[in-house]
mmCIF file of C-alpha atoms in Angstrom:
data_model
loop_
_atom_site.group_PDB
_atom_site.id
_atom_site.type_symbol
_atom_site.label_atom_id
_atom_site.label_comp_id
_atom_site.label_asym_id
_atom_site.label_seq_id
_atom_site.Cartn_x
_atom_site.Cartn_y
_atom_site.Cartn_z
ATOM 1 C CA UNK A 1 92.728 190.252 280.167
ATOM 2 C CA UNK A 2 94.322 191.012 283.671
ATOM 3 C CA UNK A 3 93.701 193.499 286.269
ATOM 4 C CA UNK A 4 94.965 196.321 287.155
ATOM 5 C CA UNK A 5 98.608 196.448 289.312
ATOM 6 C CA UNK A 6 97.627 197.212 292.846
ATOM 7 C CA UNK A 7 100.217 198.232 295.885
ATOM 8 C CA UNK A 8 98.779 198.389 299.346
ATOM 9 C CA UNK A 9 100.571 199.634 301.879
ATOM 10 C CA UNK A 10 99.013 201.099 305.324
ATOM 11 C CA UNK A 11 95.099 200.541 304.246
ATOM 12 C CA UNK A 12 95.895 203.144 301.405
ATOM 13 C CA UNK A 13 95.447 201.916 297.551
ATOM 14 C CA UNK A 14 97.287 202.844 295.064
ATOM 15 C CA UNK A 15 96.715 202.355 291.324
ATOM 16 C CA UNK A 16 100.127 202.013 288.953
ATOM 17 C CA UNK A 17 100.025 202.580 285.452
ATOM 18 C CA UNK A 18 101.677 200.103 283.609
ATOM 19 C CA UNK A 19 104.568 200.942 282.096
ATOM 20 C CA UNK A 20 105.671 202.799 278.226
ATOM 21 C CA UNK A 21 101.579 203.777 278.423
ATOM 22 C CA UNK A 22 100.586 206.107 275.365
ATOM 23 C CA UNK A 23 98.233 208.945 275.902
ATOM 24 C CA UNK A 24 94.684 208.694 274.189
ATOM 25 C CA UNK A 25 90.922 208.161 275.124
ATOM 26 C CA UNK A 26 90.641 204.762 276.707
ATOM 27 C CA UNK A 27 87.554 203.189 274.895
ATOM 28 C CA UNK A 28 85.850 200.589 277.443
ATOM 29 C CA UNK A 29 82.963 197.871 277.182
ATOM 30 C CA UNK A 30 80.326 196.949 280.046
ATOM 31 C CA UNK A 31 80.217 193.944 282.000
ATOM 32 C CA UNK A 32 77.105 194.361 283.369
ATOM 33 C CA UNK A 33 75.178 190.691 282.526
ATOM 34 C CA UNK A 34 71.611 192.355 281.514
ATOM 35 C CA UNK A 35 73.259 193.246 278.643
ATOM 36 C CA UNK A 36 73.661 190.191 276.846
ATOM 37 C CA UNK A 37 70.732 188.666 278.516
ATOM 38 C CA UNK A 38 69.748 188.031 274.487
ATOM 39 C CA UNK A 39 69.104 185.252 272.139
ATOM 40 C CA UNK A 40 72.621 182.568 272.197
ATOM 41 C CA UNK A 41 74.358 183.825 269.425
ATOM 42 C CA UNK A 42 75.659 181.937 265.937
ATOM 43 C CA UNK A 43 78.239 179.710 266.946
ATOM 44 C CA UNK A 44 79.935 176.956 264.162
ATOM 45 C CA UNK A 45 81.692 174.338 266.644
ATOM 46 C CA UNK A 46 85.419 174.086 265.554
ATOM 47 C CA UNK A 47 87.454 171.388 263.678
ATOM 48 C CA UNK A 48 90.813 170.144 264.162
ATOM 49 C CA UNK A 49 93.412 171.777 262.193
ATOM 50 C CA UNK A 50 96.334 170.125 263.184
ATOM 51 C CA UNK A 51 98.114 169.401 266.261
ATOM 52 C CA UNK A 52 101.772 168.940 267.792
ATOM 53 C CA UNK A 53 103.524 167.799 270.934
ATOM 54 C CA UNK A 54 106.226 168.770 273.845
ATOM 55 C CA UNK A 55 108.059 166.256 275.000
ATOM 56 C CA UNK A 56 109.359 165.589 278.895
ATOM 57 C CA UNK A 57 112.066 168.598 277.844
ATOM 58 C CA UNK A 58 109.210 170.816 276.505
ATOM 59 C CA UNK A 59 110.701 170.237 272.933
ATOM 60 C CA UNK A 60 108.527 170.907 270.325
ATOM 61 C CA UNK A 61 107.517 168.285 267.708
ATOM 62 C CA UNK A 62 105.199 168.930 264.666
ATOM 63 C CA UNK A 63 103.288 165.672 265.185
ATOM 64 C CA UNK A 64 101.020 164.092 267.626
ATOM 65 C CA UNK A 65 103.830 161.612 269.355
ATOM 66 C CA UNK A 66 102.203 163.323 273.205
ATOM 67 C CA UNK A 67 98.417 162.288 272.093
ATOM 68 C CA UNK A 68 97.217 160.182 274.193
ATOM 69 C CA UNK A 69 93.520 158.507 274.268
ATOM 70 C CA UNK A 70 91.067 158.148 277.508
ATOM 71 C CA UNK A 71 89.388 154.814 277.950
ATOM 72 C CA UNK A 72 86.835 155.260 280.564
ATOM 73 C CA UNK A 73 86.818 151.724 282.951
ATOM 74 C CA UNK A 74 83.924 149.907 282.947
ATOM 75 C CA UNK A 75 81.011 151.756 284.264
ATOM 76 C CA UNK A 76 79.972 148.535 286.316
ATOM 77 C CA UNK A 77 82.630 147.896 287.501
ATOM 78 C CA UNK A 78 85.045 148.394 291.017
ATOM 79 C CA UNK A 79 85.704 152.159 291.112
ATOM 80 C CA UNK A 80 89.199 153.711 289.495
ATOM 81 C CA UNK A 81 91.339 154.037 292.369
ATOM 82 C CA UNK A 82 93.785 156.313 290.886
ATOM 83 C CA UNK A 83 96.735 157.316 292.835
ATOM 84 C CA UNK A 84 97.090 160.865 292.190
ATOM 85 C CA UNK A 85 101.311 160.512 293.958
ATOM 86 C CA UNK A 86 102.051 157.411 291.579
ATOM 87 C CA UNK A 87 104.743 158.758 289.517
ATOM 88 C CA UNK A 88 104.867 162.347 291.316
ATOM 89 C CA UNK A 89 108.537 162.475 292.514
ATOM 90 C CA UNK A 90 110.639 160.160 290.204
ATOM 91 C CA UNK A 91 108.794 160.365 286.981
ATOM 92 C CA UNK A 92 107.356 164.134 287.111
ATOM 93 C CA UNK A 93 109.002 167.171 285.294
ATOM 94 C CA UNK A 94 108.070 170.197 286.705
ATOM 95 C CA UNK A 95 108.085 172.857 284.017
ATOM 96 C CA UNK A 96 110.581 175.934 284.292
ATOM 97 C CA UNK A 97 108.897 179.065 285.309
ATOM 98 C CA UNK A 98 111.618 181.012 284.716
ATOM 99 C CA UNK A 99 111.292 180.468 281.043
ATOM 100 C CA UNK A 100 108.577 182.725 279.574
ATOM 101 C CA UNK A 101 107.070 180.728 276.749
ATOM 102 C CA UNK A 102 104.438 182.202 275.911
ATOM 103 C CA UNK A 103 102.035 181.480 272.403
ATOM 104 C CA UNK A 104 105.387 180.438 271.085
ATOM 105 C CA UNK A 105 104.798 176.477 270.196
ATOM 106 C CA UNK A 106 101.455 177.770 268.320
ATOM 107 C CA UNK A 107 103.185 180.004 266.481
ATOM 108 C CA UNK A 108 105.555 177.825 265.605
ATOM 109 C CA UNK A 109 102.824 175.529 264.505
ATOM 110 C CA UNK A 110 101.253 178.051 262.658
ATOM 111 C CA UNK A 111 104.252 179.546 260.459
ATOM 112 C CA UNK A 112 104.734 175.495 259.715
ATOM 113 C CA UNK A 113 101.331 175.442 258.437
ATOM 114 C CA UNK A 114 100.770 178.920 257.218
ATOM 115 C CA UNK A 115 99.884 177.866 253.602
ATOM 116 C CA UNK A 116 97.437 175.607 255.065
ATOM 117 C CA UNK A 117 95.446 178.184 256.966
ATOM 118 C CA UNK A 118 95.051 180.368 254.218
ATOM 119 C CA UNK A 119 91.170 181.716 254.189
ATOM 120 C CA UNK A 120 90.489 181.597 258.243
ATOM 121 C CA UNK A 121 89.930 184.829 259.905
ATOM 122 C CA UNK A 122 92.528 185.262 262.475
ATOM 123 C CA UNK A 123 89.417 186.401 264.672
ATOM 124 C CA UNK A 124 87.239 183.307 264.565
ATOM 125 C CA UNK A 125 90.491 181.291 264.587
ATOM 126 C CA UNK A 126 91.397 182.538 267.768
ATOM 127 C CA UNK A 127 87.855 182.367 269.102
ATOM 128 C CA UNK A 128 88.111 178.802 267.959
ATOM 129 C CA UNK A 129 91.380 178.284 269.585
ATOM 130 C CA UNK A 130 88.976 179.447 273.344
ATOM 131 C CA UNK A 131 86.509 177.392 272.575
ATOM 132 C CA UNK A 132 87.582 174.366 271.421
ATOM 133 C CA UNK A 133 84.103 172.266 270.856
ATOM 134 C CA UNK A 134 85.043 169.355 273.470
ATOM 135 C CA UNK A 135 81.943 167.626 273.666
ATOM 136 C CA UNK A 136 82.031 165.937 277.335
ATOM 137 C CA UNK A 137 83.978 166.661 280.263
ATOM 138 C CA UNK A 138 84.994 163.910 283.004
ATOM 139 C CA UNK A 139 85.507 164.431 286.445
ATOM 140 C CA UNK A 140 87.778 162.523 289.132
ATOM 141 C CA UNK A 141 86.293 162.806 292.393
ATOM 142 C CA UNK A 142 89.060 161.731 295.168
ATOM 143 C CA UNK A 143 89.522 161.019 298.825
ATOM 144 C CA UNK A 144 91.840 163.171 301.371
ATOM 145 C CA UNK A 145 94.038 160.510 300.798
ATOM 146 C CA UNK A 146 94.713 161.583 296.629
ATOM 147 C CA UNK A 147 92.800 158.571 295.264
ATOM 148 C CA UNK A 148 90.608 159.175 292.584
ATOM 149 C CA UNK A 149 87.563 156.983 293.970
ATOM 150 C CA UNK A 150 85.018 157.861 291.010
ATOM 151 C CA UNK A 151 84.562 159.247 287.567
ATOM 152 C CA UNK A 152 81.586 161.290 286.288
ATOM 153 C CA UNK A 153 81.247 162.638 282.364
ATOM 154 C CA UNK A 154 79.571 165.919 282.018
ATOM 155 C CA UNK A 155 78.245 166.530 278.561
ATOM 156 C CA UNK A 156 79.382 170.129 277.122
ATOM 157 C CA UNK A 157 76.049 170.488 276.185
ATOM 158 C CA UNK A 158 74.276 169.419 279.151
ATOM 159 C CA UNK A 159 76.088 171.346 281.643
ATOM 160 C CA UNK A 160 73.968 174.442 282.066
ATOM 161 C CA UNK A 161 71.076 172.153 282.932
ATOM 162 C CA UNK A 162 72.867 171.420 286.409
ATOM 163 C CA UNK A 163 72.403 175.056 287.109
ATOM 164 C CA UNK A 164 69.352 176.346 285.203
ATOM 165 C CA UNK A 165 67.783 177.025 288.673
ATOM 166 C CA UNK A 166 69.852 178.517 290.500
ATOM 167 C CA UNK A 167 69.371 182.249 290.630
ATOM 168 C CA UNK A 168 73.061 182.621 290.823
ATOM 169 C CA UNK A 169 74.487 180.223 288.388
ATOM 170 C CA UNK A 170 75.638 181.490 284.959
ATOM 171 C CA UNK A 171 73.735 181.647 281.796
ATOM 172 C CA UNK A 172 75.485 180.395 278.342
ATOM 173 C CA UNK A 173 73.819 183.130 276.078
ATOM 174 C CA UNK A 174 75.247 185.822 278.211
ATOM 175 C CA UNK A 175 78.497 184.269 278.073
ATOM 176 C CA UNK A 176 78.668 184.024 274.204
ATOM 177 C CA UNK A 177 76.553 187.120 274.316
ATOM 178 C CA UNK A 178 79.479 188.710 275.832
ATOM 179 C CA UNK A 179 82.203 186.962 274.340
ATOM 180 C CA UNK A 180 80.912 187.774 270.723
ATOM 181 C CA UNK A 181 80.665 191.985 272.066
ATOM 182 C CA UNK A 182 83.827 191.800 273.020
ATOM 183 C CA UNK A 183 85.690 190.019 270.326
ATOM 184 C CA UNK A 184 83.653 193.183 268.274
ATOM 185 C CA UNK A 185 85.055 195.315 270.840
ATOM 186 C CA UNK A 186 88.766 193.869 270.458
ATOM 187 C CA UNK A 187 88.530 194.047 266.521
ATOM 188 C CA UNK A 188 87.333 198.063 266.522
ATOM 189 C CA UNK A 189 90.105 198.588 269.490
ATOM 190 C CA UNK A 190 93.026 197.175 267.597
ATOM 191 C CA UNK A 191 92.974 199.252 264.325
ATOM 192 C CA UNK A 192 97.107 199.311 264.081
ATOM 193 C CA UNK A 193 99.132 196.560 262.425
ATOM 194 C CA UNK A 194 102.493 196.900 264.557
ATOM 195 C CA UNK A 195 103.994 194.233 266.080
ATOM 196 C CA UNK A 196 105.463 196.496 268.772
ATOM 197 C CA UNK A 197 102.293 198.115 269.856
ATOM 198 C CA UNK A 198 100.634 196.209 272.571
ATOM 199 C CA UNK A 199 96.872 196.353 273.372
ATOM 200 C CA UNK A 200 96.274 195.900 277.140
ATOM 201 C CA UNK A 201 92.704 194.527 277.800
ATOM 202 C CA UNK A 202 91.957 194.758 281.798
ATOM 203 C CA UNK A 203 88.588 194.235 283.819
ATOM 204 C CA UNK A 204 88.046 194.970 287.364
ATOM 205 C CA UNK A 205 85.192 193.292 289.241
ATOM 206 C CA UNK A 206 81.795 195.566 289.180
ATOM 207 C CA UNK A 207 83.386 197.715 286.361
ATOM 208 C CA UNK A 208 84.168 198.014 282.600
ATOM 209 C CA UNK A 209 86.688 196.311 280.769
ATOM 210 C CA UNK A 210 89.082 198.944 279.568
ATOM 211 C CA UNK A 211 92.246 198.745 277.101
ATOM 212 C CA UNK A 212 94.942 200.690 277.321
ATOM 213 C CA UNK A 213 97.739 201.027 274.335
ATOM 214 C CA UNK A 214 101.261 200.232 275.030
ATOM 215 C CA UNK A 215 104.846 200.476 272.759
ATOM 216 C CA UNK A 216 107.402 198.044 273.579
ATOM 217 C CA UNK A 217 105.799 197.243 277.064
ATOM 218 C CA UNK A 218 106.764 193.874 279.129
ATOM 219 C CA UNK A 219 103.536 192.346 277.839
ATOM 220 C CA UNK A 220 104.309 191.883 274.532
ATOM 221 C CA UNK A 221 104.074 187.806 273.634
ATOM 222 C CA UNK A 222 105.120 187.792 270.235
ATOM 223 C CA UNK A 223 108.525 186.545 269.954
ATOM 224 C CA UNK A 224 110.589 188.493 267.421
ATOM 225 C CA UNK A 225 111.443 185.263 265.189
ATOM 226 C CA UNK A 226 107.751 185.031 264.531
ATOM 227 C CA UNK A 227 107.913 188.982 263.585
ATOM 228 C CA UNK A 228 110.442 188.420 261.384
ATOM 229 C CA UNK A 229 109.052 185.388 259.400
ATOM 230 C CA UNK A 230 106.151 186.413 259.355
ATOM 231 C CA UNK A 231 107.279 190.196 257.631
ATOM 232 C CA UNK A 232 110.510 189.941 256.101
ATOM 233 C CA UNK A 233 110.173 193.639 255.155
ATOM 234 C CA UNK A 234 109.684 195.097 258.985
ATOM 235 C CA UNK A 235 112.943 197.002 260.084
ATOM 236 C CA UNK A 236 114.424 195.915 263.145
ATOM 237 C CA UNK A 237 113.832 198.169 266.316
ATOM 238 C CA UNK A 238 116.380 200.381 267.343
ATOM 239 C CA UNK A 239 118.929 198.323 269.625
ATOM 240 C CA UNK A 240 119.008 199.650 273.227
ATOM 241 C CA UNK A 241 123.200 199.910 273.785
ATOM 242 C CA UNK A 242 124.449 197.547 276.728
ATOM 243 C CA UNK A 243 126.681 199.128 279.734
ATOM 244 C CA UNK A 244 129.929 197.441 277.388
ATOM 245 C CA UNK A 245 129.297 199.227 274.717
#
């Protein structure tokens, strides 16, 4: 989900539509967090179906060459003293953001191993994909000098207990609450099975989230060779002809 475009310009707001929008109802789904105040809802923690790697280049590999293990140092011991700049300007590779990439190294993954995924709802697969089951979290707490001075694992499952009292914190049933309403939401919303048609999901704070329905639009993430694999039978769009032509 993303918000809304906004221009300002001399205190006035205005609201664009995003672009190649089709006409129709817009069906939305509260945010309001009484409303999945409710019991936590089923949730099967998620196993490993496979993995790959990028390499310094961002080249894809179908294997787990990039995996790489944490050994926590000794809890008794002096503390870390990690230099966050060790290796920043001769050994770092900032990525291109220029190049869109997109979902395309899952994808890729996935028509490698479609055969093998046979039987998982795309739905919980995804949902799986969000919530991957990690079971502890550790935190680097540094100096204003970019040392890591001190480590500190967080259990997954513990976390919540660090804010149970505090009238603001968050809650996880009406997280999952919410996140199960509006995967439900998302699966009665996208009805159409059309690679070009693009669902825009989009929540402002204080209101609704809202979808609007899109053909062709910029935020398409799909790349066509995945299309094409993945139906062999689709027709290709019409081609748009170039100022040479």
């Amino acid at each position: 989900m993303e918000p809304r475009g906004l221009k300002r310009k001399a205190e006035k707001t205005e609201v664009t539509e995003p672009q190649n929008k089709l006409p129709g109802a817009a069906p939305s789904l509260p945010t309001e967090p009484a409303l999945y105040s409710g019991p936590f809802p089923f949730y099967r923690r998620p196993s490993e179906l496979g993995c790959f790697s990028l390499d310094e280049q961002r080249r894809y590999h179908g294997d787990a060459r990039a995996l790489r293990y944490y050994s926590p140092p000794p809890t008794n011991g002096p503390g870390p003293n990690f230099d966050l700049r060790d290796g920043y300007p001769d050994r770092y590779h900032p990525r291109d953001e220029e190049v869109r990439e997109g979902l395309d190294h899952l994808l890729r993954w996935l028509l490698e191993h479609r055969g093998q995924l046979e039987g998982h709802k795309l739905l919980k697969w995804w949902a799986q994909s969000f919530l991957p089951g990690v079971p502890n979290v550790v935190a680097g707490f540094r100096n204003p000098e970019g040392f890591v001075c001190s480590l500190k694992t967080f259990p997954t499952m513990e976390m919540f207990e660090h804010v149970r009292n505090d009238r603001e914190g968050w809650n996880p049933s009406v997280c999952m609450n919410f996140c199960a309403a509006f995967l439900s939401f998302a699966q009665s919303t996208v009805v159409q099975d059309d690679p070009r048609l693009v669902h825009l999901f989009s929540w402002e704070p204080r209101g609704p989230v809202t979808v609007s329905v899109h053909r062709d639009a910029p935020y398409a993430f799909l790349p066509t060779w995945y299309v094409e694999a993945m139906t062999p039978d689709l027709p290709s769009p019409p081609r748009t002809p170039s100022p040479k032509d």
